[in-house]
Amino acid sequence: MKKITLAPGNVSLDTLRTIAREHVSIALPRAAYKKVDASKKAIDGIIGSGKTVYGINTGFGLLAKVSITEDRLETLQRNIILSHATGVGNFLPDGVVRLVLLLKINALAQGHSGVRRAVVDFLLTLYNKEIYPCIPEKGSVGASGDLAPLAHLSLPLIGAGQVRVKGRVMPAKDALKKYKLKTLDLAPKEGLALLNGTQVSTALALFGLFAAEDCFSAAMVAGALSVDAAKGSTTPFDPEIHRVRRQQGQIDAAKVYLGLLKGSAIRASHAHEHDPKVQDPYCLRCQPQVMGACLDHIRFAAEIFHREANAVTDNPLVFAASGDVKSGGNFHAEPVAMASDTLALAIAETGAMSERRIAMLIDHKISGLPPFLVKDAGVNSGFMIAHVTAAALASENKSLAHPACVDSLPTSANQEDHVSMATFAARRLSDMASNTATIVGVELLAACQGIEFHAPLKTARPLQKAKGMIRARVGHYKKDHYFAPDIRAATEMVEEGSFLPFMPRGLLPCR
C-alpha cells in the first residue's frame, strides 16, 4: 500500500487528487511535531500568565467578551463541539471526508493552532484506519469557518457522533472501542482549532475541480470526434488564428484539437472539396475559444484551491517564535467561494457546448448524417431523447451556475455580518460535474455513431483509440433498445477520468 509523508503546507494537487479517489496512508515528519509542540507551549504560557485571549479563555462569536475561568476551560472546548454540531442533510461521501481529514491535519501540523500532538495523532489515526466521521452536507455558511461540519468531524475525538467504517455507519464510541482508541479531554483552544477553518469548503471544491478536469478532457475528445463525425474543418484550429487572440487557454486548446485530429482519413476525404456549408457551426468552430476559456478558469480555480488546501485558516493564530496570539479572519472562505463560482461557469459551459454538438449531430440538415444517428429513422428514434436528457441537464446547470458568493446572511447576532456561502458554492460543483459528465457521455456515443457512418474511412489514430475504448463498453446503436445503460456506461468512463491520458501533460493543473 502506498504511504505518503506529508510536508505540512506543501501538499501537491496530484496528491490531493489521489487521496480524493483512493485511500493512501499518510504520516507526518518529526519536524512538524516540533512546531506543534512549540505552539502548544505558547498557549500554556498564556494560560499561566492569566491573560485573557479570545478563543483560549473566552466565549466565542458574540460571547467573546465573556471570560472563562481556568477550571472550566476543558468544558468550554467540549461544549463548542457539541453545540456546533448542527449539520443536516446527507452525509458527505468518504472521498470528501478523507480530504477534510487530510486538510485539517495539514493545517494543524503547521504549528499555528496551539493544539497538542495528541489531537493531530487522533485525526491521523481516524484517517489511516479509514474511520470516517459522518459529516452532514448542509449547515455551513463558510464563515466563521465550516463550523457545523467541522464540529461533526471532531465529535469522535470526544466519543460522540457517528462514523462510517467500510460503508457501515455506527456510533463513534463503538468504533473507538473496536479499534482500542481512547477519547481526548480537549485542552484550551483545541476545540476552536478543530472547528475553525475552511477545510470542508476546500475539500468539496477540490472534489469539484477533479471532476471538472475529467469532464473537460472527455469533452475535448468528444468535440474532436464530433468534428470528424460532421466532416468539420480543422482550419479553425490553426495556431495563427489563436496566436493573435493572445488567450493562453485558447491557444492550448486549439493545439490539442489539432493533435487529436491529425491524420484523419475522414478529414482528408473532404479537405479539398467544395463545402456548401462554408463555415461550421459555432459548436465546432469555436471550441478553442470556449473550451480555452473553460481551461483558463479551471487553472485559476485550481491555484486558489491549492493555496487554500495548504493554508492555516483557524482563529486565533499562534506565532510561537514571538509568543503572540493574533485574532484575524482567515476562516472567511471568500476565496474558495469566488473560485468555486468561477469553476461552476467552466463546468456549465463545457456541458452547454457538448449539448449543442449533440443537437448538431442528430440534425441531418446540418451534420449530413442519418436523422437522429440511426438507420431506418421513423421506426427507430435513435438519439432523439438522449439529446433531450442532455438538454435537461444543461439547463439545470444554468441554474446551479448562479454565483453563491454574492449572497450573504448575517449570523451570530450580527457579529458575523458577512459570510461567503463557500460550502454550498463548492458542494454544488459535484452535482454540476455529474450533469456535464452525462451530457459528454451522450456526445461520445453520438460522435462515435457518426464516425461509423463514414466507414471505411477512419478518424485519426488518437480518436480511433478513444472510440475503441468506448465501443469496448457500448456497442454501435443498430436499432432502438433500452438506452439508459449505454448512457450510464459512457458517463462512468467520463467520471473515471478515462480520457485524461489524451490530454498533454501540464495542460490541466492536477495532471
Short mmCIF file of C-alpha atoms in Angstrom, two decimals:
data_model
loop_
_atom_site.label_atom_id
_atom_site.label_comp_id
_atom_site.label_asym_id
_atom_site.label_seq_id
_atom_site.Cartn_x
_atom_site.Cartn_y
_atom_site.Cartn_z
CA MET A 1 0.00 0.00 0.00
CA LYS A 2 1.21 3.50 -0.80
CA LYS A 3 2.26 5.74 2.09
CA ILE A 4 2.85 9.46 1.86
CA THR A 5 4.81 11.54 4.33
CA LEU A 6 3.17 14.94 4.21
CA ALA A 7 5.13 18.16 4.05
CA PRO A 8 2.69 20.36 6.01
CA GLY A 9 1.82 23.43 3.96
CA ASN A 10 3.17 21.90 0.76
CA VAL A 11 0.78 19.15 -0.35
CA SER A 12 0.53 18.89 -4.14
CA LEU A 13 -2.65 18.84 -6.21
CA ASP A 14 -1.64 15.43 -7.55
CA THR A 15 -1.54 14.06 -4.01
CA LEU A 16 -4.89 15.65 -3.20
CA ARG A 17 -6.45 14.15 -6.33
CA THR A 18 -5.10 10.70 -5.43
CA ILE A 19 -6.47 10.92 -1.90
CA ALA A 20 -9.86 12.08 -3.16
CA ARG A 21 -10.14 8.92 -5.25
CA GLU A 22 -8.50 6.28 -3.05
CA HIS A 23 -7.20 5.69 0.46
CA VAL A 24 -3.48 6.30 0.82
CA SER A 25 -1.82 6.05 4.24
CA ILE A 26 -0.18 9.26 5.46
CA ALA A 27 2.37 10.25 8.08
CA LEU A 28 3.96 13.45 9.38
CA PRO A 29 7.66 14.25 9.63
CA ARG A 30 9.24 14.82 13.05
CA ALA A 31 9.81 18.47 12.26
CA ALA A 32 6.07 19.03 12.14
CA TYR A 33 5.62 17.76 15.69
CA LYS A 34 8.25 20.22 16.93
CA LYS A 35 6.18 23.08 15.52
CA VAL A 36 3.02 21.66 17.05
CA ASP A 37 4.73 21.40 20.45
CA ALA A 38 6.02 24.97 20.22
CA SER A 39 2.57 26.41 19.51
CA LYS A 40 1.06 24.40 22.37
CA LYS A 41 3.76 25.75 24.72
CA ALA A 42 2.77 29.30 23.72
CA ILE A 43 -0.84 28.59 24.71
CA ASP A 44 0.23 27.14 28.04
CA GLY A 45 2.24 30.30 28.67
CA ILE A 46 -0.83 32.48 28.13
CA ILE A 47 -2.93 30.36 30.48
CA GLY A 48 -0.20 30.53 33.11
CA SER A 49 0.09 34.31 32.79
CA GLY A 50 -3.61 34.89 33.46
CA LYS A 51 -4.07 36.95 30.27
CA THR A 52 -7.45 36.98 28.58
CA VAL A 53 -7.14 35.95 24.95
CA TYR A 54 -10.01 35.24 22.54
CA GLY A 55 -10.64 31.58 21.90
CA ILE A 56 -8.40 30.42 24.69
CA ASN A 57 -10.20 31.60 27.81
CA THR A 58 -13.20 33.47 26.41
CA GLY A 59 -16.53 32.60 24.83
CA PHE A 60 -16.97 32.56 21.07
CA GLY A 61 -18.61 34.80 18.48
CA LEU A 62 -20.75 37.46 20.16
CA LEU A 63 -19.82 35.84 23.51
CA ALA A 64 -16.14 36.69 23.00
CA LYS A 65 -16.31 39.26 25.84
CA VAL A 66 -17.22 36.56 28.36
CA SER A 67 -14.13 35.43 30.31
CA ILE A 68 -13.94 31.75 31.25
CA THR A 69 -12.22 30.64 34.45
CA GLU A 70 -9.39 28.11 34.19
CA ASP A 71 -11.38 25.33 35.85
CA ARG A 72 -13.99 25.49 33.05
CA LEU A 73 -11.72 25.67 30.02
CA GLU A 74 -11.95 21.94 29.28
CA THR A 75 -15.75 22.10 29.46
CA LEU A 76 -15.67 25.10 27.12
CA GLN A 77 -13.82 23.15 24.42
CA ARG A 78 -16.12 20.13 24.70
CA ASN A 79 -19.22 22.31 24.64
CA ILE A 80 -18.23 24.15 21.50
CA ILE A 81 -18.02 20.87 19.59
CA LEU A 82 -21.34 19.57 20.90
CA SER A 83 -23.24 22.82 20.42
CA HIS A 84 -21.85 23.49 16.94
CA ALA A 85 -22.65 20.02 15.57
CA THR A 86 -25.90 21.15 13.95
CA GLY A 87 -25.45 19.91 10.38
CA VAL A 88 -28.31 18.45 8.37
CA GLY A 89 -28.76 16.51 5.14
CA ASN A 90 -27.00 13.52 3.65
CA PHE A 91 -23.55 12.56 4.87
CA LEU A 92 -20.60 13.63 2.73
CA PRO A 93 -19.02 10.75 0.77
CA ASP A 94 -15.89 9.04 2.05
CA GLY A 95 -13.64 10.68 -0.54
CA VAL A 96 -14.63 14.17 0.63
CA VAL A 97 -14.30 13.25 4.33
CA ARG A 98 -10.88 11.77 3.63
CA LEU A 99 -9.84 15.08 2.08
CA VAL A 100 -11.30 17.06 5.00
CA LEU A 101 -9.28 14.98 7.48
CA LEU A 102 -6.13 15.43 5.43
CA LEU A 103 -6.61 19.19 5.12
CA LYS A 104 -7.26 19.61 8.85
CA ILE A 105 -4.14 17.57 9.67
CA ASN A 106 -2.17 19.63 7.14
CA ALA A 107 -3.29 22.86 8.80
CA LEU A 108 -2.80 21.85 12.45
CA ALA A 109 0.63 20.36 11.72
CA GLN A 110 1.99 23.75 10.65
CA GLY A 111 2.17 24.83 14.28
CA HIS A 112 -0.08 27.90 14.34
CA SER A 113 -3.11 26.38 16.07
CA GLY A 114 -1.97 25.68 19.63
CA VAL A 115 -3.10 22.06 19.80
CA ARG A 116 -1.30 19.08 21.31
CA ARG A 117 0.26 16.44 19.13
CA ALA A 118 -2.34 14.03 20.57
CA VAL A 119 -5.05 15.88 18.63
CA VAL A 120 -3.13 15.62 15.37
CA ASP A 121 -2.36 11.95 16.00
CA PHE A 122 -6.03 11.18 16.70
CA LEU A 123 -7.01 12.67 13.34
CA LEU A 124 -4.19 10.73 11.67
CA THR A 125 -5.47 7.51 13.23
CA LEU A 126 -9.02 8.17 12.02
CA TYR A 127 -7.67 8.80 8.54
CA ASN A 128 -5.29 5.83 8.35
CA LYS A 129 -7.76 3.35 9.83
CA GLU A 130 -10.47 4.68 7.48
CA ILE A 131 -12.78 5.64 10.32
CA TYR A 132 -14.65 8.46 8.63
CA PRO A 133 -16.71 10.86 10.78
CA CYS A 134 -20.25 11.28 9.46
CA ILE A 135 -20.49 14.89 8.28
CA PRO A 136 -23.89 16.20 7.13
CA GLU A 137 -23.57 18.11 3.88
CA LYS A 138 -25.57 21.20 4.88
CA GLY A 139 -25.30 23.78 7.64
CA SER A 140 -22.24 25.91 6.90
CA VAL A 141 -22.16 29.46 5.52
CA GLY A 142 -18.40 29.43 5.03
CA ALA A 143 -17.56 31.87 7.87
CA SER A 144 -16.56 31.70 10.71
CA GLY A 145 -15.09 28.67 9.00
CA ASP A 146 -17.05 25.49 8.32
CA LEU A 147 -18.23 25.40 11.92
CA ALA A 148 -21.06 22.85 11.82
CA PRO A 149 -19.45 20.26 9.52
CA LEU A 150 -16.09 20.52 11.28
CA ALA A 151 -17.88 20.01 14.61
CA HIS A 152 -19.22 16.74 13.24
CA LEU A 153 -15.68 15.87 12.12
CA SER A 154 -14.48 16.49 15.67
CA LEU A 155 -17.19 14.62 17.58
CA PRO A 156 -15.38 11.24 17.56
CA LEU A 157 -12.44 12.80 19.44
CA ILE A 158 -14.72 13.16 22.45
CA GLY A 159 -16.59 9.89 21.86
CA ALA A 160 -19.71 11.44 20.33
CA GLY A 161 -21.38 11.42 16.93
CA GLN A 162 -21.28 8.78 14.22
CA VAL A 163 -18.61 7.34 11.94
CA ARG A 164 -18.63 5.26 8.79
CA VAL A 165 -16.31 2.26 8.59
CA LYS A 166 -16.21 0.26 5.35
CA GLY A 167 -19.57 1.72 4.39
CA ARG A 168 -21.26 0.95 7.70
CA VAL A 169 -22.50 3.78 9.91
CA MET A 170 -22.05 3.24 13.65
CA PRO A 171 -21.78 5.27 16.86
CA ALA A 172 -18.30 6.74 17.17
CA LYS A 173 -17.87 5.30 20.66
CA ASP A 174 -18.37 1.77 19.27
CA ALA A 175 -15.77 2.29 16.57
CA LEU A 176 -13.29 3.71 19.07
CA LYS A 177 -13.81 0.68 21.29
CA LYS A 178 -13.35 -1.69 18.35
CA TYR A 179 -10.07 -0.05 17.37
CA LYS A 180 -8.96 0.47 21.01
CA LEU A 181 -8.83 4.24 20.76
CA LYS A 182 -9.22 6.47 23.81
CA THR A 183 -11.17 9.71 23.67
CA LEU A 184 -9.48 13.02 24.36
CA ASP A 185 -10.12 15.62 27.05
CA LEU A 186 -9.62 18.72 24.96
CA ALA A 187 -7.23 21.37 26.24
CA PRO A 188 -7.64 25.16 25.84
CA LYS A 189 -8.13 26.28 22.22
CA GLU A 190 -8.24 22.75 20.81
CA GLY A 191 -11.99 22.65 20.22
CA LEU A 192 -11.90 26.01 18.47
CA ALA A 193 -8.88 25.00 16.37
CA LEU A 194 -10.75 21.93 15.19
CA LEU A 195 -13.93 23.84 14.30
CA ASN A 196 -12.45 26.96 12.75
CA GLY A 197 -11.20 26.63 9.19
CA THR A 198 -12.24 26.22 5.59
CA GLN A 199 -11.34 22.55 5.21
CA VAL A 200 -14.85 21.31 4.31
CA SER A 201 -15.44 24.02 1.69
CA THR A 202 -11.97 23.39 0.27
CA ALA A 203 -12.38 19.61 0.16
CA LEU A 204 -15.69 19.99 -1.67
CA ALA A 205 -14.12 22.49 -4.06
CA LEU A 206 -11.22 20.14 -4.79
CA PHE A 207 -13.63 17.30 -5.40
CA GLY A 208 -15.44 19.51 -7.92
CA LEU A 209 -12.15 20.56 -9.52
CA PHE A 210 -11.05 16.98 -10.13
CA ALA A 211 -14.46 16.13 -11.62
CA ALA A 212 -14.25 19.25 -13.81
CA GLU A 213 -10.91 18.06 -15.19
CA ASP A 214 -12.42 14.68 -16.03
CA CYS A 215 -15.32 16.38 -17.83
CA PHE A 216 -13.02 18.77 -19.66
CA SER A 217 -10.71 16.05 -21.01
CA ALA A 218 -13.65 13.91 -22.15
CA ALA A 219 -15.34 16.92 -23.77
CA MET A 220 -12.16 17.72 -25.71
CA VAL A 221 -12.08 14.18 -27.10
CA ALA A 222 -15.83 14.20 -27.77
CA GLY A 223 -15.57 17.55 -29.52
CA ALA A 224 -12.80 16.30 -31.80
CA LEU A 225 -14.82 13.17 -32.60
CA SER A 226 -17.81 15.37 -33.42
CA VAL A 227 -15.71 17.44 -35.83
CA ASP A 228 -14.90 14.31 -37.83
CA ALA A 229 -18.42 12.89 -37.49
CA ALA A 230 -19.83 16.08 -39.04
CA LYS A 231 -16.98 16.34 -41.55
CA GLY A 232 -15.96 19.62 -39.99
CA SER A 233 -12.93 21.71 -40.85
CA THR A 234 -9.67 21.82 -38.89
CA THR A 235 -8.86 25.31 -40.16
CA PRO A 236 -10.46 26.96 -37.09
CA PHE A 237 -7.77 25.25 -35.00
CA ASP A 238 -4.88 26.82 -36.95
CA PRO A 239 -2.37 28.22 -34.42
CA GLU A 240 -2.05 31.56 -36.21
CA ILE A 241 -5.70 32.33 -35.50
CA HIS A 242 -5.21 31.78 -31.79
CA ARG A 243 -1.80 33.40 -31.51
CA VAL A 244 -3.24 36.81 -32.36
CA ARG A 245 -6.03 36.38 -29.77
CA ARG A 246 -3.35 36.02 -27.05
CA GLN A 247 -5.55 33.91 -24.75
CA GLN A 248 -3.38 31.08 -23.42
CA GLY A 249 -6.17 28.63 -22.71
CA GLN A 250 -7.49 29.09 -26.24
CA ILE A 251 -4.03 28.60 -27.74
CA ASP A 252 -3.52 25.42 -25.72
CA ALA A 253 -6.96 24.01 -26.53
CA ALA A 254 -6.55 24.58 -30.27
CA LYS A 255 -3.26 22.71 -30.21
CA VAL A 256 -4.94 19.74 -28.52
CA TYR A 257 -7.70 19.61 -31.15
CA LEU A 258 -5.15 19.64 -33.96
CA GLY A 259 -3.24 16.83 -32.30
CA LEU A 260 -6.34 14.71 -31.81
CA LEU A 261 -7.46 15.16 -35.45
CA LYS A 262 -4.06 14.85 -37.13
CA GLY A 263 -4.02 12.21 -39.85
CA SER A 264 -7.77 11.68 -40.04
CA ALA A 265 -8.79 9.97 -43.29
CA ILE A 266 -12.26 11.40 -42.85
CA ARG A 267 -10.83 14.93 -42.81
CA ALA A 268 -8.60 14.19 -45.78
CA SER A 269 -11.60 12.95 -47.80
CA HIS A 270 -13.24 16.38 -47.81
CA ALA A 271 -10.34 18.77 -47.19
CA HIS A 272 -10.20 19.88 -50.82
CA GLU A 273 -13.85 19.55 -51.71
CA HIS A 274 -16.18 22.49 -52.14
CA ASP A 275 -18.10 22.67 -48.89
CA PRO A 276 -21.58 24.20 -49.31
CA LYS A 277 -21.67 24.91 -45.56
CA VAL A 278 -18.87 27.48 -45.96
CA GLN A 279 -18.37 27.56 -42.20
CA ASP A 280 -19.03 25.07 -39.41
CA PRO A 281 -21.49 25.96 -36.65
CA TYR A 282 -20.02 27.58 -33.56
CA CYS A 283 -20.26 24.39 -31.50
CA LEU A 284 -17.47 23.02 -33.74
CA ARG A 285 -15.69 26.11 -34.97
CA CYS A 286 -15.45 27.98 -31.65
CA GLN A 287 -14.36 25.06 -29.49
CA PRO A 288 -10.90 26.53 -28.79
CA GLN A 289 -12.42 29.84 -27.75
CA VAL A 290 -14.99 28.30 -25.40
CA MET A 291 -13.01 25.35 -24.06
CA GLY A 292 -9.92 27.53 -23.82
CA ALA A 293 -11.82 29.95 -21.59
CA CYS A 294 -13.00 26.99 -19.51
CA LEU A 295 -9.40 25.82 -19.24
CA ASP A 296 -8.26 29.25 -18.04
CA HIS A 297 -10.95 29.23 -15.34
CA ILE A 298 -10.11 25.68 -14.26
CA ARG A 299 -6.47 26.72 -13.89
CA PHE A 300 -7.43 29.81 -11.90
CA ALA A 301 -9.68 27.85 -9.55
CA ALA A 302 -7.03 25.17 -9.08
CA GLU A 303 -4.48 27.75 -7.97
CA ILE A 304 -6.85 29.22 -5.38
CA PHE A 305 -7.91 25.80 -4.07
CA HIS A 306 -4.30 24.62 -3.87
CA ARG A 307 -3.30 27.62 -1.79
CA GLU A 308 -6.29 27.11 0.50
CA ALA A 309 -5.57 23.40 0.88
CA ASN A 310 -2.18 24.33 2.32
CA ALA A 311 -3.40 27.27 4.39
CA VAL A 312 -3.88 27.73 8.13
CA THR A 313 -7.40 29.07 8.50
CA ASP A 314 -8.41 28.77 12.14
CA ASN A 315 -8.52 31.66 14.60
CA PRO A 316 -6.81 32.97 16.64
CA LEU A 317 -3.39 32.04 15.27
CA VAL A 318 -0.33 31.24 17.34
CA PHE A 319 3.09 32.55 16.36
CA ALA A 320 5.37 30.58 18.61
CA ALA A 321 8.59 32.41 17.78
CA SER A 322 7.28 35.64 19.28
CA GLY A 323 4.75 34.08 21.64
CA ASP A 324 2.00 36.19 20.03
CA VAL A 325 -1.57 35.02 19.54
CA LYS A 326 -3.35 37.11 16.92
CA SER A 327 -7.01 37.19 16.05
CA GLY A 328 -7.97 37.75 12.42
CA GLY A 329 -10.32 36.30 9.83
CA ASN A 330 -8.57 33.55 7.86
CA PHE A 331 -11.65 31.41 8.42
CA HIS A 332 -13.60 33.53 5.93
CA ALA A 333 -13.86 31.32 2.84
CA GLU A 334 -14.48 34.04 0.24
CA PRO A 335 -11.51 32.89 -1.91
CA VAL A 336 -12.99 29.39 -2.11
CA ALA A 337 -16.49 30.72 -2.76
CA MET A 338 -15.48 33.03 -5.60
CA ALA A 339 -13.22 30.46 -7.23
CA SER A 340 -15.98 27.84 -6.93
CA ASP A 341 -18.38 30.20 -8.66
CA THR A 342 -15.82 30.64 -11.43
CA LEU A 343 -15.33 26.89 -11.76
CA ALA A 344 -19.10 26.43 -11.93
CA LEU A 345 -19.13 28.55 -15.09
CA ALA A 346 -16.50 26.33 -16.70
CA ILE A 347 -18.39 23.15 -15.83
CA ALA A 348 -21.66 24.58 -17.12
CA GLU A 349 -20.15 25.81 -20.39
CA THR A 350 -18.34 22.53 -21.02
CA GLY A 351 -21.70 20.79 -20.83
CA ALA A 352 -23.50 23.51 -22.81
CA MET A 353 -21.14 23.22 -25.78
CA SER A 354 -21.37 19.43 -25.68
CA GLU A 355 -25.17 19.58 -25.73
CA ARG A 356 -25.05 21.86 -28.77
CA ARG A 357 -22.83 19.37 -30.61
CA ILE A 358 -25.27 16.53 -29.86
CA ALA A 359 -28.08 18.68 -31.27
CA MET A 360 -26.00 19.37 -34.37
CA LEU A 361 -25.12 15.69 -34.93
CA ILE A 362 -28.72 14.44 -34.77
CA ASP A 363 -29.93 17.17 -37.18
CA HIS A 364 -29.34 15.63 -40.62
CA LYS A 365 -29.72 19.02 -42.32
CA ILE A 366 -26.60 20.30 -40.52
CA SER A 367 -24.50 17.18 -39.93
CA GLY A 368 -25.27 15.31 -43.14
CA LEU A 369 -25.67 12.17 -41.03
CA PRO A 370 -28.79 9.97 -40.83
CA PRO A 371 -31.59 11.61 -38.81
CA PHE A 372 -31.06 11.01 -35.10
CA LEU A 373 -27.99 8.93 -35.95
CA VAL A 374 -29.87 5.72 -36.67
CA LYS A 375 -30.78 3.69 -39.73
CA ASP A 376 -34.47 3.38 -40.61
CA ALA A 377 -35.34 6.59 -38.71
CA GLY A 378 -39.04 6.77 -38.07
CA VAL A 379 -39.30 3.19 -36.96
CA ASN A 380 -36.25 3.95 -34.80
CA SER A 381 -35.96 7.15 -32.74
CA GLY A 382 -32.23 6.78 -32.19
CA PHE A 383 -30.61 9.57 -30.18
CA MET A 384 -33.71 11.79 -30.15
CA ILE A 385 -34.50 11.55 -26.44
CA ALA A 386 -30.88 11.10 -25.37
CA HIS A 387 -30.47 14.66 -26.61
CA VAL A 388 -33.50 15.74 -24.58
CA THR A 389 -31.79 14.32 -21.48
CA ALA A 390 -28.64 16.28 -22.31
CA ALA A 391 -30.68 19.46 -22.82
CA ALA A 392 -32.41 18.98 -19.44
CA LEU A 393 -29.08 18.60 -17.67
CA ALA A 394 -27.52 21.59 -19.44
CA SER A 395 -30.50 23.71 -18.39
CA GLU A 396 -30.21 22.51 -14.79
CA ASN A 397 -26.56 23.52 -14.76
CA LYS A 398 -27.50 27.05 -15.82
CA SER A 399 -29.47 27.46 -12.59
CA LEU A 400 -26.75 25.84 -10.48
CA ALA A 401 -24.13 28.15 -12.02
CA HIS A 402 -25.69 31.21 -10.36
CA PRO A 403 -22.99 32.69 -8.09
CA ALA A 404 -23.25 31.75 -4.43
CA CYS A 405 -20.70 34.21 -3.05
CA VAL A 406 -22.89 37.25 -3.78
CA ASP A 407 -25.37 36.03 -1.18
CA SER A 408 -24.73 36.74 2.49
CA LEU A 409 -26.86 36.42 5.60
CA PRO A 410 -25.58 37.81 8.92
CA THR A 411 -25.15 35.22 11.69
CA SER A 412 -24.21 35.10 15.38
CA ALA A 413 -26.40 38.10 16.25
CA ASN A 414 -24.69 40.22 13.55
CA GLN A 415 -21.18 39.62 14.91
CA GLU A 416 -20.50 37.57 11.79
CA ASP A 417 -22.21 40.01 9.46
CA HIS A 418 -20.77 38.93 6.09
CA VAL A 419 -20.35 35.30 5.13
CA SER A 420 -19.06 33.56 2.00
CA MET A 421 -21.52 30.72 1.33
CA ALA A 422 -18.44 28.80 0.16
CA THR A 423 -19.69 25.43 1.34
CA PHE A 424 -22.68 25.47 -0.97
CA ALA A 425 -20.66 27.14 -3.72
CA ALA A 426 -18.26 24.19 -3.61
CA ARG A 427 -20.78 21.44 -2.87
CA ARG A 428 -22.90 22.12 -5.96
CA LEU A 429 -19.86 21.62 -8.21
CA SER A 430 -20.13 17.84 -7.94
CA ASP A 431 -23.78 17.89 -8.98
CA MET A 432 -22.91 20.11 -11.92
CA ALA A 433 -19.99 17.90 -12.94
CA SER A 434 -22.25 14.84 -12.77
CA ASN A 435 -24.67 16.56 -15.15
CA THR A 436 -21.88 17.56 -17.52
CA ALA A 437 -20.34 14.08 -17.42
CA THR A 438 -23.66 12.65 -18.58
CA ILE A 439 -24.00 15.22 -21.37
CA VAL A 440 -20.48 14.47 -22.59
CA GLY A 441 -21.16 10.74 -22.28
CA VAL A 442 -24.11 11.12 -24.66
CA GLU A 443 -21.95 13.11 -27.07
CA LEU A 444 -19.23 10.47 -27.04
CA LEU A 445 -21.79 7.85 -28.06
CA ALA A 446 -23.32 10.15 -30.69
CA ALA A 447 -19.96 11.13 -32.17
CA CYS A 448 -18.79 7.51 -32.37
CA GLN A 449 -22.05 6.67 -34.11
CA GLY A 450 -21.46 9.46 -36.59
CA ILE A 451 -17.85 8.40 -37.25
CA GLU A 452 -19.01 4.87 -38.05
CA PHE A 453 -21.38 6.11 -40.74
CA HIS A 454 -18.26 7.23 -42.65
CA ALA A 455 -16.75 3.72 -42.82
CA PRO A 456 -14.50 2.53 -44.33
CA LEU A 457 -12.88 5.93 -43.76
CA LYS A 458 -11.25 6.16 -40.37
CA THR A 459 -10.73 9.00 -37.95
CA ALA A 460 -7.31 9.99 -36.54
CA ARG A 461 -5.36 7.43 -34.52
CA PRO A 462 -5.90 9.05 -31.10
CA LEU A 463 -9.62 9.21 -31.79
CA GLN A 464 -9.67 5.63 -33.05
CA LYS A 465 -8.22 4.63 -29.70
CA ALA A 466 -10.84 6.65 -27.82
CA LYS A 467 -13.61 5.15 -29.96
CA GLY A 468 -12.25 1.67 -29.31
CA MET A 469 -12.38 2.28 -25.56
CA ILE A 470 -15.99 3.41 -25.84
CA ARG A 471 -17.00 0.51 -28.07
CA ALA A 472 -15.48 -1.91 -25.56
CA ARG A 473 -18.21 -0.74 -23.18
CA VAL A 474 -21.07 0.23 -25.51
CA GLY A 475 -21.82 -1.20 -28.96
CA HIS A 476 -23.00 0.57 -32.13
CA TYR A 477 -26.62 1.75 -31.99
CA LYS A 478 -28.16 -0.57 -34.61
CA LYS A 479 -31.80 -0.19 -33.62
CA ASP A 480 -33.86 1.13 -30.72
CA HIS A 481 -33.16 -0.62 -27.44
CA TYR A 482 -33.01 0.14 -23.71
CA PHE A 483 -30.63 3.11 -23.95
CA ALA A 484 -30.15 4.24 -20.34
CA PRO A 485 -27.45 1.61 -19.51
CA ASP A 486 -25.40 2.75 -22.52
CA ILE A 487 -25.53 6.35 -21.33
CA ARG A 488 -24.59 5.27 -17.81
CA ALA A 489 -21.61 3.30 -19.10
CA ALA A 490 -20.33 6.25 -21.16
CA THR A 491 -20.88 8.62 -18.23
CA GLU A 492 -18.86 6.33 -15.96
CA MET A 493 -15.98 6.50 -18.42
CA VAL A 494 -16.02 10.29 -18.14
CA GLU A 495 -16.24 10.20 -14.34
CA GLU A 496 -13.42 7.64 -14.10
CA GLY A 497 -11.08 10.02 -15.92
CA SER A 498 -10.71 7.62 -18.85
CA PHE A 499 -9.91 10.45 -21.27
CA LEU A 500 -7.32 12.29 -19.17
CA PRO A 501 -4.46 10.38 -20.89
CA PHE A 502 -5.47 12.00 -24.19
CA MET A 503 -4.53 15.42 -22.77
CA PRO A 504 -0.90 16.56 -22.88
CA ARG A 505 0.99 16.61 -19.59
CA GLY A 506 0.71 20.02 -17.95
CA LEU A 507 -2.44 21.06 -19.78
CA LEU A 508 -4.57 20.55 -16.69
CA PRO A 509 -3.40 21.67 -13.25
CA CYS A 510 -3.82 18.32 -11.48
CA ARG A 511 -2.04 16.21 -14.09
#
